[in-house]
Coordinates of C-alpha atoms in Angstrom, one line a residue:
X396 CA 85.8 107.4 88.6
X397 CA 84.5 107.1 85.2
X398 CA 82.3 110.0 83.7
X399 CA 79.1 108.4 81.8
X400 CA 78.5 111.5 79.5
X401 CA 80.2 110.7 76.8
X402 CA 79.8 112.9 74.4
X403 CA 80.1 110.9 70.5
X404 CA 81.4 114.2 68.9
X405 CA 84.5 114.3 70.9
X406 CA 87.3 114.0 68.5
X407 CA 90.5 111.5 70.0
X408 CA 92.9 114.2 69.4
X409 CA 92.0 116.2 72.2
X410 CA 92.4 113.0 74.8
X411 CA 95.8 113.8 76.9
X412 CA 98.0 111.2 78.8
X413 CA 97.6 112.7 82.4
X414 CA 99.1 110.1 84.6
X415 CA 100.4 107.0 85.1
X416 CA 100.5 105.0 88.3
X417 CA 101.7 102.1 89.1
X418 CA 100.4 99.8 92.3
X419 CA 101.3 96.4 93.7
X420 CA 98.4 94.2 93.8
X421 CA 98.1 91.7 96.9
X422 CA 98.9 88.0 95.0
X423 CA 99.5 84.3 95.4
X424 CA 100.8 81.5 92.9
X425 CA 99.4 78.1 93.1
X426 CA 100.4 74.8 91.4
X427 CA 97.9 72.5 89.6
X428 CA 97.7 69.1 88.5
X429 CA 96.1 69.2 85.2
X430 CA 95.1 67.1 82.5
X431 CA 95.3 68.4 79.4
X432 CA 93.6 67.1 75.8
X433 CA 95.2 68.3 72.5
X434 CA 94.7 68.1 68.8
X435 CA 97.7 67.0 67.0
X436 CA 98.4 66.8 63.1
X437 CA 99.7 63.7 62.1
X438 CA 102.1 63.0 60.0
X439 CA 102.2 64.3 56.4
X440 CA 102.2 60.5 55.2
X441 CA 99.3 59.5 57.4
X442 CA 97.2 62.9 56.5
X443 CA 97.6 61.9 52.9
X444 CA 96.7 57.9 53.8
X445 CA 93.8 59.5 55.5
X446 CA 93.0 61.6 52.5
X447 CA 92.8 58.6 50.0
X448 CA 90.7 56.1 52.5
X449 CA 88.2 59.0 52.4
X450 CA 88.2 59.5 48.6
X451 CA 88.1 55.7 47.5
X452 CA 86.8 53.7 50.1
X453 CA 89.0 51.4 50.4
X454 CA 92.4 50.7 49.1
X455 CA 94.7 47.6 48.5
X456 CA 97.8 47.9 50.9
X457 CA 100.0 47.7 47.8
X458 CA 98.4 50.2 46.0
X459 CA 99.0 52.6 49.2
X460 CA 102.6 51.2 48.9
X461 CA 103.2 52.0 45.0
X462 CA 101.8 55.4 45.4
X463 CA 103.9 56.8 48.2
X464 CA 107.2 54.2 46.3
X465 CA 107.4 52.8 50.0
X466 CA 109.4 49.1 50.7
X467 CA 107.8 46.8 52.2
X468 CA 108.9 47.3 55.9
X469 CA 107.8 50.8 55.1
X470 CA 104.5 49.6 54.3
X471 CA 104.3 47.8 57.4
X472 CA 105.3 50.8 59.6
X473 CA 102.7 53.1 58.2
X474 CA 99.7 50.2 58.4
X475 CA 100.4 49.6 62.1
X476 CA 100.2 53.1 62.8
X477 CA 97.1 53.7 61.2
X478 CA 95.6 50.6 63.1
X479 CA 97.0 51.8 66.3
X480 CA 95.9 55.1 66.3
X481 CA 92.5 53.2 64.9
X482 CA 92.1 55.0 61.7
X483 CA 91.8 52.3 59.6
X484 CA 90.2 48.8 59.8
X485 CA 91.0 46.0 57.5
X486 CA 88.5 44.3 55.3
X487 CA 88.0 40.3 54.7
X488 CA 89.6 40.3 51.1
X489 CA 93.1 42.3 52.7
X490 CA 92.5 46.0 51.5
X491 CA 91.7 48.4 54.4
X492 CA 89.2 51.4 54.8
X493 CA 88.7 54.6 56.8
X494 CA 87.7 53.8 60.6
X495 CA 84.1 54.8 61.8
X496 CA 86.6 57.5 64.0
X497 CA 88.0 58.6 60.7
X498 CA 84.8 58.9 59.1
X499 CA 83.3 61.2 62.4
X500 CA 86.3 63.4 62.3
X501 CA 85.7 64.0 58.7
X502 CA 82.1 64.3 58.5
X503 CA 82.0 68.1 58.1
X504 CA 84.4 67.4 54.8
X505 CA 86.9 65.1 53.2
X506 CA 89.3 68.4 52.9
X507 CA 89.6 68.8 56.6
X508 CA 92.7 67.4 58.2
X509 CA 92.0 64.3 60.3
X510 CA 93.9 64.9 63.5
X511 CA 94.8 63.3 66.8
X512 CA 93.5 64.0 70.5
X513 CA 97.1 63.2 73.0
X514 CA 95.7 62.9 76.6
X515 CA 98.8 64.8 79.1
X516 CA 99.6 65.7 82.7
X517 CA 101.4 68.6 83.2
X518 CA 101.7 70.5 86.5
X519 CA 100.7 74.2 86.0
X520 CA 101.7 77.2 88.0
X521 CA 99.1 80.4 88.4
X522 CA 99.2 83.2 89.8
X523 CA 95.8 84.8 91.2
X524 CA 95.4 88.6 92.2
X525 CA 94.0 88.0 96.2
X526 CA 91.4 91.0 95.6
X527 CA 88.8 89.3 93.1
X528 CA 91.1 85.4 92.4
X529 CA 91.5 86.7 88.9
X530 CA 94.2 85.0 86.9
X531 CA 97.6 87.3 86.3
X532 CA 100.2 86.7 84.3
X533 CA 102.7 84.7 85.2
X534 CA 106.3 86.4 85.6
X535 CA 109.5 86.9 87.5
X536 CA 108.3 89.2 90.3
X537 CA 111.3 89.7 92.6
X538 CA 112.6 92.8 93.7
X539 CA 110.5 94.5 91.2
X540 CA 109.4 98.2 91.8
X541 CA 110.4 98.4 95.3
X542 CA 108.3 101.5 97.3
X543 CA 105.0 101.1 95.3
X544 CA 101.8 101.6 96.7
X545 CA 100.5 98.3 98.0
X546 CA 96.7 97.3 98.2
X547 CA 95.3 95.3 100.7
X548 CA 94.9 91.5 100.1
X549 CA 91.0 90.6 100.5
X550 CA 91.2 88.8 104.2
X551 CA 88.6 86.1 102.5
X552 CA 90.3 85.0 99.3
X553 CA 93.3 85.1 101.8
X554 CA 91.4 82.0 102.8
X555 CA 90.4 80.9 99.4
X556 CA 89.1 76.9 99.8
X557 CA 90.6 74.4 97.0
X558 CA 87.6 74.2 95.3
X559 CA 87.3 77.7 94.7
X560 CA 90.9 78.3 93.4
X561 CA 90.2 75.1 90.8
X562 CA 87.1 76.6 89.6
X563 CA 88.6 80.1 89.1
X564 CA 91.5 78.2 86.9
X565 CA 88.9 76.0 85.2
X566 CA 87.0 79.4 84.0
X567 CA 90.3 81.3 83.3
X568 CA 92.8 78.5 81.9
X569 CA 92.2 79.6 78.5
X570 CA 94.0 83.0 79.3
X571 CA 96.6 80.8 81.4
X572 CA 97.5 79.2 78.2
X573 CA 97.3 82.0 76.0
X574 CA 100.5 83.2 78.7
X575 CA 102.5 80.1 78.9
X576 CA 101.8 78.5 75.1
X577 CA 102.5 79.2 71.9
X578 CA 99.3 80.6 70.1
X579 CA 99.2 76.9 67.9
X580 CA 99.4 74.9 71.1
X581 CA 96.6 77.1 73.0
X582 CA 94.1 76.6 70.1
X583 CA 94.2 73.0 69.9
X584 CA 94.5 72.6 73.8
X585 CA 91.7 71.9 76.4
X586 CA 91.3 71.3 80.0
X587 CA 89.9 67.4 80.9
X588 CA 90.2 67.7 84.9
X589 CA 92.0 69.4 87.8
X590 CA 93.8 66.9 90.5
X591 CA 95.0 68.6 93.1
X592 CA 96.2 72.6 93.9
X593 CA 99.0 73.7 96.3
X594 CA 99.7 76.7 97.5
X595 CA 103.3 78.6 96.1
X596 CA 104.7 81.7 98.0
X597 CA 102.5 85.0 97.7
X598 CA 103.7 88.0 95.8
X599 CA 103.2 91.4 94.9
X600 CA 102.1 92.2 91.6
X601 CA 103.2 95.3 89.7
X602 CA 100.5 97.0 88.0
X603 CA 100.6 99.9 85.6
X604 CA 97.5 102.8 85.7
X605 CA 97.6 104.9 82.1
X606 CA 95.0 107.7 83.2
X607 CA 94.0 109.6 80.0
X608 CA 91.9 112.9 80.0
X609 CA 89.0 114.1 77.2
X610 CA 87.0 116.7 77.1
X611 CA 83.3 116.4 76.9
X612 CA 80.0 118.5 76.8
X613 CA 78.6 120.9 79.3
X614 CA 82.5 121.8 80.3
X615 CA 83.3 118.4 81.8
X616 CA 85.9 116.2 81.8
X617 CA 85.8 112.5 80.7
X618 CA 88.6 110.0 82.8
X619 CA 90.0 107.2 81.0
X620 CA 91.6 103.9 82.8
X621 CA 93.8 101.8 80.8
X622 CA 95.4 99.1 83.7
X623 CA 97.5 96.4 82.7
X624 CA 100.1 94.6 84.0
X625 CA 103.5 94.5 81.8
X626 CA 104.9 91.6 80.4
X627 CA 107.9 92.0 78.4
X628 CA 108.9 95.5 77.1
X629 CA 106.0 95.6 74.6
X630 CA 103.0 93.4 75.5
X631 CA 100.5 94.1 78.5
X632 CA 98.1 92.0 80.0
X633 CA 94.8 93.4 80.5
X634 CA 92.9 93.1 83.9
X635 CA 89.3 92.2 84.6
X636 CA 86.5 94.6 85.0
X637 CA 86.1 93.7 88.5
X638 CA 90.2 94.2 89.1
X639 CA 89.9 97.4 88.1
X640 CA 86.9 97.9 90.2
X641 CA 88.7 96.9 93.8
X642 CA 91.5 99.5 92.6
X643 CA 89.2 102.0 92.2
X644 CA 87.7 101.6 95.3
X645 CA 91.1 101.9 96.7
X646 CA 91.5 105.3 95.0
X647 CA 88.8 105.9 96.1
X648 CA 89.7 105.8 99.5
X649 CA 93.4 108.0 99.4
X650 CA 92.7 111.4 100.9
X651 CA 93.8 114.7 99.4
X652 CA 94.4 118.0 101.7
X653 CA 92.8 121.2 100.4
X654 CA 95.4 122.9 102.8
X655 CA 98.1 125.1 100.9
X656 CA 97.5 127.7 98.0
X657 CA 94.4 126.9 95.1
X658 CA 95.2 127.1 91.4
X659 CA 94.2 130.6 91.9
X660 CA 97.3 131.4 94.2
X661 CA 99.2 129.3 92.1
X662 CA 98.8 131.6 89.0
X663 CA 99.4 134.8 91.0
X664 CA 101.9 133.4 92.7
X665 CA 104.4 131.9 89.6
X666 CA 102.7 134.7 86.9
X667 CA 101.1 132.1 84.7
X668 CA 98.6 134.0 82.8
X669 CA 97.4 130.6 80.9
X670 CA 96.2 129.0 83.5
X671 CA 94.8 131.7 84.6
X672 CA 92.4 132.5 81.7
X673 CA 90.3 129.3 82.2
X674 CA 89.7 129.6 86.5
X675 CA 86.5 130.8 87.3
X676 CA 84.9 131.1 90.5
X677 CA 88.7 129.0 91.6
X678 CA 87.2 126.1 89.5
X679 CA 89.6 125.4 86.7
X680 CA 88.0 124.3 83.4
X681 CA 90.3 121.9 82.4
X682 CA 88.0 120.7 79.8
X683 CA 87.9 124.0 78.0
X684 CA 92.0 123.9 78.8
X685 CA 92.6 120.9 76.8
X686 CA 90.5 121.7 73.5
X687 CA 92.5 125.0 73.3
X688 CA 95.6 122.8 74.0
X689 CA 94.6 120.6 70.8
X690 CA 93.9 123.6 68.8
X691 CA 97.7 125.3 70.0
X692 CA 96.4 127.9 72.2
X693 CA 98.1 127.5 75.6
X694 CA 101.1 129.0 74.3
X695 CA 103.2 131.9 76.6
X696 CA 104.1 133.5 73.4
X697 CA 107.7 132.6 73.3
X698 CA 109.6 129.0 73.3
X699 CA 111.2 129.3 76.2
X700 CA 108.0 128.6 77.9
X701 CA 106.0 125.5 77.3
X702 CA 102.8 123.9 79.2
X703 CA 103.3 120.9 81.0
X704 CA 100.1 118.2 81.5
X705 CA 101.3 115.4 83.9
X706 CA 104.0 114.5 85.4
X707 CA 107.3 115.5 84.7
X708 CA 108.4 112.0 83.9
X709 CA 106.0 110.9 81.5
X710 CA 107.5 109.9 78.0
X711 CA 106.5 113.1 76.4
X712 CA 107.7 115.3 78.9
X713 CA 110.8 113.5 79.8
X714 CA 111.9 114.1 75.9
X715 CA 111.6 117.8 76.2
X716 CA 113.3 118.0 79.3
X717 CA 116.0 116.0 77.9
X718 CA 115.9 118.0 74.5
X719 CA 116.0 121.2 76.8
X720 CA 118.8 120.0 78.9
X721 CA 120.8 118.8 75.4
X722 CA 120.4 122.4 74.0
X723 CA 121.7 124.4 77.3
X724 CA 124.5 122.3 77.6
X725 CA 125.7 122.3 74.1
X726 CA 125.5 126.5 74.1
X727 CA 128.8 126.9 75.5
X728 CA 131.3 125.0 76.8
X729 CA 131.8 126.5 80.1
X730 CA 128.4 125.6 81.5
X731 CA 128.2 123.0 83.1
X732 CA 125.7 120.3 84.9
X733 CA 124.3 121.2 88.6
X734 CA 121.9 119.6 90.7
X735 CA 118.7 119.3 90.0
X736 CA 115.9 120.2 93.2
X737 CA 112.8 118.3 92.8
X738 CA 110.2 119.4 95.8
X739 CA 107.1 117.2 95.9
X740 CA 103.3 118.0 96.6
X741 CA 101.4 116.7 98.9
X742 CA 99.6 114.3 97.4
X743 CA 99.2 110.8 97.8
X744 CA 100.3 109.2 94.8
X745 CA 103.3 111.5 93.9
X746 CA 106.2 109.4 91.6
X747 CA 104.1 106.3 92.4
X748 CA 105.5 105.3 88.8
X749 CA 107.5 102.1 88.2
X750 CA 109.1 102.4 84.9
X751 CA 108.3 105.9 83.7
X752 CA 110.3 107.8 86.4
X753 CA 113.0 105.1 86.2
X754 CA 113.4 105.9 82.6
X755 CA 113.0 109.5 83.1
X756 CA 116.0 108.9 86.3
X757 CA 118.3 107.6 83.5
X758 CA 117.8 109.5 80.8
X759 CA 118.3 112.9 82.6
X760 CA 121.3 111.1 84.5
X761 CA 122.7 110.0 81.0
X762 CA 122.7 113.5 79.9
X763 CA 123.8 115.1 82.8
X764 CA 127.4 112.3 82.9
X765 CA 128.0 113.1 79.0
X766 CA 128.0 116.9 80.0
X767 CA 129.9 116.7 83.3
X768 CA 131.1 113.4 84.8
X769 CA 131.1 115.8 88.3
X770 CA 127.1 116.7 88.6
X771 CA 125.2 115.7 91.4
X772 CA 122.5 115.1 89.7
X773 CA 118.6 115.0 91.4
X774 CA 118.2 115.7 94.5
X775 CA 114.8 115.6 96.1
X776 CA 114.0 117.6 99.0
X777 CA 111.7 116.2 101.9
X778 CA 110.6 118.9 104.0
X779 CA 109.1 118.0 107.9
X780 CA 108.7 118.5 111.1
X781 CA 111.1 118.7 113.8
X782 CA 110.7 115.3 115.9
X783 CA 109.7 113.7 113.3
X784 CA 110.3 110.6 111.8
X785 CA 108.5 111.5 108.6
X786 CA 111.0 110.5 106.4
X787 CA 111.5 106.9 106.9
X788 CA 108.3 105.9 104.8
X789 CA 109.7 108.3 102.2
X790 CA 112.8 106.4 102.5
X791 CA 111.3 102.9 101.9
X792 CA 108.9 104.1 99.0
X793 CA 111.9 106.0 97.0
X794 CA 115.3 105.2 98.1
X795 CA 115.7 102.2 95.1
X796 CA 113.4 104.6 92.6
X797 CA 115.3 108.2 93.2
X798 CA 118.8 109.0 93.5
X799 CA 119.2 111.1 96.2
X800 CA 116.7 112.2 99.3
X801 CA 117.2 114.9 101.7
X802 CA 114.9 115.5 104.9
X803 CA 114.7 119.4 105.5
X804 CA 113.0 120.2 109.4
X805 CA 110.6 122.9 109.7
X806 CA 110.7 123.5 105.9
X807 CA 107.4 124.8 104.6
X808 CA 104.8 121.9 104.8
X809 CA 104.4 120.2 101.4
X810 CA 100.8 121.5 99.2
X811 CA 99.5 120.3 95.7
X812 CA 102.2 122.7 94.2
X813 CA 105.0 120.5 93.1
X814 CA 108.4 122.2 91.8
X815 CA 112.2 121.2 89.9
X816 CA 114.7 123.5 89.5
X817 CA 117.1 122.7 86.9
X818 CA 120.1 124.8 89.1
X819 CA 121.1 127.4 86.5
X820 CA 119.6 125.8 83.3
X821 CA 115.3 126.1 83.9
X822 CA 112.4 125.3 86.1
X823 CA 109.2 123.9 86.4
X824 CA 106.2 124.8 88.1
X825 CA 103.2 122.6 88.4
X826 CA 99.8 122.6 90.4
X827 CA 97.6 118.9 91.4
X828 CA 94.1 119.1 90.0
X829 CA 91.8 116.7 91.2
X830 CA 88.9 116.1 88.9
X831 CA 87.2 113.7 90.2
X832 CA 86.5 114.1 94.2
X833 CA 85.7 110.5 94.6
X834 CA 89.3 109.3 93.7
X835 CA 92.8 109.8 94.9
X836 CA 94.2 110.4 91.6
X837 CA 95.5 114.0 90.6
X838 CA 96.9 115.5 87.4
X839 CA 99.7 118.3 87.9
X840 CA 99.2 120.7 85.0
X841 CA 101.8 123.9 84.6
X842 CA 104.4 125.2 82.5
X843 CA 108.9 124.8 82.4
X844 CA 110.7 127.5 81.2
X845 CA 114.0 129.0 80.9
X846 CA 112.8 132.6 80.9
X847 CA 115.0 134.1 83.3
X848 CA 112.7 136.2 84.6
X849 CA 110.1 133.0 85.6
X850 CA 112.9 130.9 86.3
X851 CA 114.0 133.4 89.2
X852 CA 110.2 133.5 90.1
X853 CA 110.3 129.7 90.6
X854 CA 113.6 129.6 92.4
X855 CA 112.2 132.1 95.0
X856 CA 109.4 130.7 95.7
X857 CA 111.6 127.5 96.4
X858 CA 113.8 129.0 98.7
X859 CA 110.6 131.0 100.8
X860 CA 109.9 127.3 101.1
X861 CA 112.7 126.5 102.8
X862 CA 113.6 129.7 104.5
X863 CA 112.5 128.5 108.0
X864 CA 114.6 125.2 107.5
X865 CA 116.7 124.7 111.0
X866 CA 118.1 121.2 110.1
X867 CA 118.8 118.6 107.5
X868 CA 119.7 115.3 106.8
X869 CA 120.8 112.9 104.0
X870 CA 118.2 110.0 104.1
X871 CA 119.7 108.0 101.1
X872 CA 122.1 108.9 98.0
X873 CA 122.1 106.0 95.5
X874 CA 126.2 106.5 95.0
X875 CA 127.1 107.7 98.4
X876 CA 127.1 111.6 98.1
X877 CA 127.6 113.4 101.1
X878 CA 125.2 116.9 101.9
X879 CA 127.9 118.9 101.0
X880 CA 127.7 117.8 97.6
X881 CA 124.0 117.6 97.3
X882 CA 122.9 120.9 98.8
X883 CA 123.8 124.1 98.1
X884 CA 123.0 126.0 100.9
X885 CA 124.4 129.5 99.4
X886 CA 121.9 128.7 96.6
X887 CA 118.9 127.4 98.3
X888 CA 119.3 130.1 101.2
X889 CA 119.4 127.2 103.9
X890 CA 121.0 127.8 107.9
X891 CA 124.3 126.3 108.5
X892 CA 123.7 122.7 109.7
X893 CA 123.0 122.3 113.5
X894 CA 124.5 119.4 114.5
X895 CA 122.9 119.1 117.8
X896 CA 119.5 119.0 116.5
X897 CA 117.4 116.3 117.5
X898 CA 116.4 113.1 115.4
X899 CA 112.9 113.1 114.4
X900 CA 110.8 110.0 116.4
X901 CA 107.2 109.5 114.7
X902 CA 106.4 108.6 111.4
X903 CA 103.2 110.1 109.5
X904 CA 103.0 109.0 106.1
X905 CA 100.8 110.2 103.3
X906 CA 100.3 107.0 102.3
X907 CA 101.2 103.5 103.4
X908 CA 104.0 101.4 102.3
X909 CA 104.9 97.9 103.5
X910 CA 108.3 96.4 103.8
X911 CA 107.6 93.2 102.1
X912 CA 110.5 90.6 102.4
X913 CA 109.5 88.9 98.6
X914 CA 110.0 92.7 97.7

């Protein structure tokens, strides 16, 4: 996926957050018995015992006693537990010096701090990815970002042997207790032995895919993969080269249809004279697109039109939309919220995001309820086929992820041009590039607006969409809407309801989506 011609000269301002996916990765935990060896500090009184046997040689026990003002049952305490933790021996004539033990410990210098090795036996939980056995960390995964993607667990390490599953912790338990230790304990803490490994329950993994975009020589485009799997709200753990290599390869493998308008069509067909000025021979230069975007000159000439790189959730995005949203709303106090139409593309991983659309979900719902506490909020429109049960793996990938879902028969079929109409506020138009051939992964790129002019363009186009629309149903609506409140059929230029229109049968998903019970 990865362009090798990296050009040194390219500057990191003109790299662009394009995407981010999120997957489930195919996983098991496992418990260990380990034994552990750690260096502990003794106590400040031994250290400094420790200190002075090395210094002097040898020292009278009542001298040791005087110096630190100790009594004599002190003295006592402090002398058996240097002899018991043999680092000390006592001479003919009574006095005591350093152990050979002590001496070894200190032989790089008398100013390091003789320490301790505790021998324990802990039982250790893992968890290993079952695509390359690489060690993940450790979290609470249930019910986490229900609908995902999943990727196929490798039917071998499915099967992994015990020997193989202790030598993959042996070579990874540093990063094991880099996850479950404090960064003191890890330091000083090293594996002696493995007993024996069980298998736990197996899991799925969520995964987040930061896909960033930079230009580079001879008009190309370099692709940049950050994946990571979140742990906590601000630290990620980083994946292994050859993770990221079996989710490539299953990127590799997701399918995009050329069917539908090209970027070409696009431009003619919503006006955008931007996009238009860097398509030649229907290839779009993005490369030449996003220098001019670093140096300000994809403007439309007027802020009520703005480009829009990625998808409409992303963090940068989201906070104009909001800030867009904030300003209409606070014009007057007779307008009020609507529902929001969101019509996806066709492409495979459309709003495959785990906490980027959730955000964007609540934040746009959050300014919607301080507006209006009546809007209906976003719906998204599922257009297919009459007998057709193509719904049903929209349901189970977006029902817990978007609010409200609506299945439209004989709609339009779906293409790579995604659209949201803000009803009455603004719109946004986007197209799916696909850079890279070899890899499932696309990059909408477009503008949003509140022009009224190439708002109406957008809504018309929306509504040609669904002109040939004979039936509809509500799939899911998060707090039980009915249809009459999520679609505006005067608006959207739908036919009355026919409520003697079959139920679609057969399923044909874009993509695959398991119903995992540990889900």
């Amino acid at each position: 996926m990865d362009n090798l011609n990296i050009d040194i000269d390219s500057k990191k301002e003109t790299r662009r957050t394009a995407n981010v996916i999120s997957l489930m990765l195919p996983a098991r935990m496992y418990e260990f018995e380990c034994s552990w060896t750690t260096e502990q500090p003794l106590p400040a009184m031994e250290e400094f015992s420790c200190r002075l046997l090395l210094m002097l040689g040898t020292i009278h026990p009542n001298d040791l006693q005087n110096y630190f003002g100790l009594n004599n049952q002190e003295r006592e305490v402090l002398l058996n537990s240097l002899f018991e933790k043999r680092l000390a021996v006592i001479n003919a004539d009574g006095s005591i010096k350093p152990s050979s033990l002590l001496q070894t410990k200190s032989a790089n210098g008398v100013d390091l701090v003789p320490s301790l090795t505790v021998f324990e036996e802990r039982q250790e939980k893992a968890v290993f990815d079952l695509l390359s056995l690489q060690l993940l960390s450790k979290a609470n995964y249930s019910g986490t970002r229900w609908g995902l993607p999943e990727i196929e667990a490798d039917s071998e390490l499915m099967k992994a042997s015990q020997d193989q599953l202790c030598e993959a912790f042996s070579r990874q338990y540093r990063a094991h207790l880099e996850n479950t230790r404090s960064s003191h304990e890890a330091q000083k803490t090293r594996l002696y032995k493995i007993g024996q490994c069980q298998q736990q329950r197996t899991l799925q993994v969520p995964i987040d895919m930061v896909i960033e975009l930079e230009p580079i020589r001879d008009h190309d485009v370099r692709i940049i993969r950050d994946v990571s799997q979140k742990v906590g709200e601000a630290r990620k753990f980083p994946l292994s080269n050859e993770l990221e290599a079996k989710i490539a390869d299953y990127l590799g493998k997701l399918k995009i249809s050329d069917e539908g308008i090209s970027i070409d069509k696009f431009c003619e067909l919503f006006g955008d004279e931007v996009l238009k000025r860097y398509i030649s021979d229907k290839r779009f230069d993005l490369s030449a697109w996003l220098l001019d975007r670093d140096r300000k000159k994809t403007g439309y000439g007027n802020p009520n039109t703005r480009a829009l790189l990625g998808p409409v959730y992303l963090r940068n995005n989201r906070i104009e939309v909001e800030r867009w949203l904030k300003n209409f709303l606070s014009e007057s106090e007779d307008k009020k919220a609507g529902r929001i139409y969101w019509l996806p593309a066709n492409v495979p991983l459309w709003a495959d995001s785990g906490n980027e659309l959730a955000e964007f979900i609540a934040k746009i719902d959050d300014v919607l309820k301080k507006s209006d506490n009546s809007h209906e909020g976003l719906v998204t429109l599922f257009p297919t086929e009459n007998n057709d049960d193509y719904y049903h793996p929209r349901k189970k990938a977006f029902s817990q992820r978007l609010p409200h879902g609506v299945a439209l028969y004989n709609a339009s079929p779906l293409d790579r041009v995604e659209l949201m109409v803000f009803q009455g506020y603004f719109a946004i138009a986007q197209f799916h590039l696909q850079p890279n051939k070899t890899s499932g992964v696309t990059f909408p790129i477009g503008f949003m607006t509140s022009d009224p002019d190439r708002v109406t363009r957008i809504e018309d186009v929306l509504k040609e969409r669904l002109k040939t629309v004979t039936n509809y149903n509500l799939m899911w609506s998060r707090d039980k809407r009915n249809l009459d409140d999520l679609l505006d059929i005067d608006y959207l230029q739908i036919a009355k309801k026919n409520y003697n229109h079959p139920q679609p049968q057969k399923p044909v998903p874009l993509i695959t989506y398991k119903n995992k019970s540990n889900l």
